[in-house]
CSV table of C-alpha atoms in Angstrom, one decimal:
chain,number,residue,atom,x,y,z
A,1205,SER,CA,77.8,153.4,-23.7
A,1206,GLN,CA,76.6,156.7,-22.4
A,1207,GLN,CA,76.1,157.1,-19.1
A,1208,GLY,CA,75.3,160.5,-18.4
A,1209,GLU,CA,72.3,162.1,-20.3
A,1210,GLU,CA,72.3,165.8,-19.9
A,1211,ASP,CA,69.2,168.7,-19.5
A,1212,PRO,CA,68.7,170.5,-21.8
A,1213,GLN,CA,70.9,170.3,-24.5
A,1214,ALA,CA,71.1,174.4,-25.1
A,1215,LEU,CA,70.1,177.1,-22.5
A,1216,SER,CA,70.8,180.5,-23.3
A,1217,ILE,CA,70.2,182.9,-20.7
A,1218,GLN,CA,71.1,186.7,-20.0
A,1219,GLU,CA,74.6,187.7,-18.3
A,1220,GLY,CA,74.1,187.9,-14.3
A,1221,GLU,CA,71.5,184.6,-14.1
A,1222,ASN,CA,71.5,181.6,-12.7
A,1223,ALA,CA,72.2,178.4,-15.3
A,1224,THR,CA,70.9,175.0,-14.2
A,1225,MET,CA,72.5,172.4,-16.5
A,1226,ASN,CA,71.1,168.9,-15.5
A,1227,CYS,CA,72.2,164.8,-15.3
A,1228,SER,CA,70.4,161.9,-15.2
A,1229,TYR,CA,72.7,158.7,-15.2
A,1230,LYS,CA,71.6,154.9,-15.1
A,1231,THR,CA,73.3,152.4,-12.6
A,1232,SER,CA,75.7,152.9,-9.4
A,1233,ILE,CA,78.2,155.0,-9.9
A,1234,ASN,CA,81.9,156.1,-7.3
A,1235,ASN,CA,81.6,159.2,-8.4
A,1236,LEU,CA,79.7,162.4,-10.6
A,1237,GLN,CA,82.5,164.9,-12.5
A,1238,TRP,CA,81.4,167.5,-14.0
A,1239,TYR,CA,83.6,169.4,-16.8
A,1240,ARG,CA,83.5,172.2,-19.6
A,1241,GLN,CA,84.4,172.1,-23.3
A,1242,ASN,CA,85.1,175.9,-25.0
A,1243,SER,CA,84.2,175.7,-28.5
A,1244,GLY,CA,87.6,172.9,-30.5
A,1245,ARG,CA,89.1,173.0,-27.1
A,1246,GLY,CA,89.9,169.8,-24.7
A,1247,LEU,CA,87.7,169.7,-21.4
A,1248,VAL,CA,88.5,171.3,-18.2
A,1249,HIS,CA,87.1,169.3,-14.7
A,1250,LEU,CA,85.2,171.6,-12.4
A,1251,ILE,CA,84.1,169.4,-9.8
A,1252,LEU,CA,83.8,165.5,-8.7
A,1253,ILE,CA,81.3,164.8,-6.3
A,1254,ARG,CA,81.0,161.5,-5.2
A,1255,SER,CA,78.2,158.5,-4.3
A,1256,ASN,CA,78.0,159.8,-0.3
A,1257,GLU,CA,77.4,163.1,-0.5
A,1258,ARG,CA,75.0,165.0,-1.5
A,1259,GLU,CA,76.1,168.7,-2.3
A,1260,LYS,CA,79.8,170.2,-3.0
A,1261,HIS,CA,80.6,174.2,-3.4
A,1262,SER,CA,83.8,175.3,-6.0
A,1263,GLY,CA,82.8,179.1,-6.0
A,1264,ARG,CA,79.7,180.4,-8.2
A,1265,LEU,CA,79.7,176.5,-9.0
A,1266,ARG,CA,76.8,174.1,-6.6
A,1267,VAL,CA,77.0,170.5,-7.9
A,1268,THR,CA,73.9,168.4,-6.2
A,1269,LEU,CA,73.9,164.7,-6.2
A,1270,ASP,CA,70.7,162.7,-6.0
A,1271,THR,CA,71.4,158.8,-5.8
A,1272,SER,CA,68.0,158.1,-5.4
A,1273,LYS,CA,67.3,160.2,-7.9
A,1274,LYS,CA,69.9,159.0,-10.0
A,1275,SER,CA,70.7,162.4,-11.4
A,1276,SER,CA,73.0,165.4,-10.8
A,1277,SER,CA,72.7,170.0,-11.2
A,1278,LEU,CA,74.9,171.6,-11.8
A,1279,LEU,CA,74.1,176.0,-10.9
A,1280,ILE,CA,76.3,178.7,-12.1
A,1281,THR,CA,75.4,181.9,-10.3
A,1282,ALA,CA,75.7,185.5,-11.0
A,1283,SER,CA,76.9,183.8,-14.9
A,1284,ARG,CA,78.9,185.9,-16.8
A,1285,ALA,CA,79.5,186.2,-20.8
A,1286,ALA,CA,83.0,183.4,-20.6
A,1287,ASP,CA,80.6,180.8,-18.6
A,1288,THR,CA,79.1,180.5,-22.5
A,1289,ALA,CA,80.7,176.2,-23.1
A,1290,SER,CA,79.3,173.2,-23.3
A,1291,TYR,CA,78.6,171.3,-19.7
A,1292,PHE,CA,79.9,168.0,-19.4
A,1293,CYS,CA,78.8,165.2,-16.4
A,1294,ALA,CA,80.7,162.4,-16.3
A,1295,THR,CA,80.1,159.6,-14.2
A,1296,VAL,CA,82.2,156.5,-12.9
A,1297,PRO,CA,80.5,153.0,-12.5
A,1298,PHE,CA,80.4,151.8,-9.0
A,1299,GLY,CA,83.1,148.8,-8.7
A,1300,SER,CA,86.4,148.0,-9.4
A,1301,GLY,CA,88.1,147.1,-12.2
A,1302,SER,CA,88.4,148.1,-15.9
A,1303,ALA,CA,85.1,148.7,-15.5
A,1304,ARG,CA,85.9,152.1,-13.5
A,1305,GLN,CA,86.4,154.7,-17.0
A,1306,LEU,CA,84.6,157.8,-16.8
A,1307,THR,CA,82.1,157.6,-19.4
A,1308,PHE,CA,80.8,160.8,-20.6
A,1309,GLY,CA,76.6,162.4,-21.0
A,1310,SER,CA,76.4,164.3,-24.5
A,1311,GLY,CA,76.8,167.8,-22.6
A,1312,THR,CA,74.8,171.3,-22.0
A,1313,GLN,CA,75.6,174.2,-24.5
A,1314,LEU,CA,75.3,176.9,-22.1
A,1315,THR,CA,75.1,180.7,-24.2
A,1316,VAL,CA,75.1,183.5,-22.5
A,1317,LEU,CA,74.3,186.4,-23.5
A,1318,PRO,CA,75.9,190.0,-22.9
B,332,ASP,CA,104.1,173.3,-16.2
B,333,GLY,CA,103.2,170.3,-15.8
B,334,GLY,CA,100.6,168.8,-18.2
B,335,ILE,CA,99.2,167.0,-21.0
B,336,THR,CA,99.4,168.1,-24.8
B,337,GLN,CA,98.5,166.3,-27.8
B,338,SER,CA,99.9,166.4,-31.7
B,339,PRO,CA,98.8,168.3,-34.0
B,340,LYS,CA,96.2,170.3,-33.1
B,341,TYR,CA,95.3,169.7,-36.6
B,342,LEU,CA,95.9,166.1,-39.2
B,343,PHE,CA,94.5,165.3,-42.6
B,344,ARG,CA,94.4,161.5,-43.4
B,345,LYS,CA,94.3,160.3,-47.4
B,346,GLU,CA,91.9,157.1,-47.5
B,347,GLY,CA,93.9,154.3,-47.0
B,348,GLN,CA,96.5,155.8,-44.7
B,349,ASN,CA,97.6,155.6,-41.2
B,350,VAL,CA,98.0,158.6,-39.0
B,351,THR,CA,99.1,158.2,-35.8
B,352,LEU,CA,98.5,161.7,-32.5
B,353,SER,CA,101.0,161.8,-30.0
B,354,CYS,CA,99.8,162.2,-26.2
B,355,GLU,CA,102.8,163.5,-23.9
B,356,GLN,CA,101.4,164.0,-20.4
B,357,ASN,CA,104.0,165.1,-17.2
B,358,LEU,CA,101.7,165.2,-14.7
B,359,ASN,CA,103.0,161.4,-13.6
B,360,HIS,CA,99.9,160.3,-13.6
B,361,ASP,CA,99.5,156.3,-14.2
B,362,ALA,CA,96.4,156.4,-16.0
B,363,MET,CA,95.5,157.6,-19.7
B,364,TYR,CA,92.7,157.8,-22.3
B,365,TRP,CA,91.6,158.6,-25.5
B,366,TYR,CA,88.2,159.8,-26.5
B,367,ARG,CA,87.0,160.4,-29.7
B,368,GLN,CA,84.5,164.0,-30.1
B,369,ASP,CA,81.6,163.7,-33.3
B,370,PRO,CA,80.0,167.2,-33.6
B,371,GLY,CA,77.1,167.9,-30.6
B,372,GLN,CA,77.9,164.6,-29.1
B,373,GLY,CA,79.8,164.1,-26.1
B,374,LEU,CA,82.8,161.5,-25.4
B,375,ARG,CA,83.6,158.0,-26.5
B,376,LEU,CA,85.8,156.1,-25.0
B,377,ILE,CA,88.0,153.5,-27.3
B,378,TYR,CA,91.5,153.2,-25.6
B,379,TYR,CA,93.0,153.4,-22.0
B,380,SER,CA,96.0,152.7,-20.6
B,381,GLN,CA,96.2,151.9,-16.2
B,382,ILE,CA,99.3,150.8,-15.9
B,383,VAL,CA,103.0,150.9,-18.3
B,384,ASN,CA,102.5,148.4,-21.0
B,385,ASP,CA,99.0,147.4,-20.3
B,386,PHE,CA,96.3,149.5,-22.4
B,387,GLN,CA,92.2,148.4,-22.7
B,388,LYS,CA,89.6,148.9,-25.2
B,389,GLY,CA,86.9,150.8,-24.2
B,390,ASP,CA,84.1,151.0,-26.5
B,391,ILE,CA,85.0,152.3,-29.4
B,392,ALA,CA,88.2,150.4,-29.9
B,393,GLU,CA,87.9,148.9,-34.1
B,394,GLY,CA,90.6,150.0,-36.2
B,395,TYR,CA,91.9,152.4,-33.7
B,396,SER,CA,95.8,150.6,-31.8
B,397,VAL,CA,97.4,152.4,-28.8
B,398,SER,CA,100.9,151.4,-27.7
B,399,ARG,CA,101.8,152.3,-24.4
B,400,GLU,CA,106.0,152.2,-23.6
B,401,LYS,CA,105.7,154.5,-21.2
B,402,LYS,CA,104.5,156.5,-18.5
B,403,GLU,CA,104.2,159.1,-20.2
B,404,SER,CA,103.0,158.7,-23.4
B,405,PHE,CA,100.3,157.2,-25.3
B,406,PRO,CA,100.3,157.4,-28.6
B,407,LEU,CA,97.0,156.8,-30.6
B,408,THR,CA,97.0,154.5,-34.5
B,409,VAL,CA,93.7,155.4,-36.8
B,410,THR,CA,94.4,152.7,-39.4
B,411,SER,CA,92.8,153.1,-42.2
B,412,ALA,CA,90.4,150.3,-40.7
B,413,GLN,CA,89.0,153.2,-39.7
B,414,LYS,CA,86.2,153.8,-41.9
B,415,ASN,CA,84.8,157.4,-40.6
B,416,PRO,CA,87.9,159.2,-39.0
B,417,THR,CA,86.7,163.3,-39.2
B,418,ALA,CA,86.2,163.8,-36.0
B,419,PHE,CA,88.3,165.3,-32.9
B,420,TYR,CA,90.3,163.2,-31.4
B,421,LEU,CA,90.9,164.1,-27.0
B,422,CYS,CA,93.5,162.1,-25.2
B,423,ALA,CA,92.9,163.0,-20.9
B,424,SER,CA,95.4,161.6,-18.1
B,425,SER,CA,94.5,160.7,-14.5
B,426,ILE,CA,96.6,159.8,-11.4
B,427,ILE,CA,94.3,156.7,-11.5
B,428,GLU,CA,91.8,155.6,-12.8
B,429,ALA,CA,88.0,156.9,-11.6
B,430,SER,CA,89.9,160.3,-10.5
B,431,GLU,CA,89.6,163.5,-11.6
B,432,ALA,CA,90.6,163.7,-14.8
B,433,PHE,CA,93.5,166.5,-17.2
B,434,PHE,CA,92.3,166.6,-21.1
B,435,GLY,CA,95.0,167.9,-23.9
B,436,GLN,CA,93.8,170.2,-26.3
B,437,GLY,CA,92.7,168.0,-28.9
B,438,THR,CA,93.3,167.0,-32.4
B,439,ARG,CA,91.4,167.4,-35.4
B,440,LEU,CA,91.5,164.7,-37.6
B,441,THR,CA,89.7,165.2,-41.1
B,442,VAL,CA,89.9,162.8,-43.7
B,443,VAL,CA,90.7,164.0,-47.7
């Protein structure tokens, strides 16, 4: 079952512009994570934001979390051609035990044009 | 260098064959996972293991089997019971469940 759903499915921007991707989820979470995947490769972890946090930054990345709306956004500022990749949100449900596994959305394909 | 290694990178399976995908990590992580990714889609959890000699089914375990005899290793066998095995398979590990996951580079399995 997919918990997170990204929006848009595909995004094309010019180099230097900002890119914003959104993620919505259905149930209460322990944390939400964003990952990046270059074509045909494994995923790389970008940021983890806990349910009691509202915003986190890492370099050119800014993640926000709104638990009342069950949504998160990933902002990439001053985008570069090398940012071209698929971006996935993944949620860990609130609670304990074997149900606390990462559940991935279907991803946003970002293309940054030079 | 610490990391997670999957092999082979490409694998071809004939109808009715079992094949095993290797996943090894030297990060000293307790938790390990297998995901399947189909074209243009997200990842779906096949199996996961939180500790040696223990593993749990994920959302799409039918037709797959795993073992966790060593902390470092979590091989996945795609059996002949898996009717549509062509996909990209990703192995991951994390210090504990629910924490940041580290992924291997994937194995692309094709049925011929």
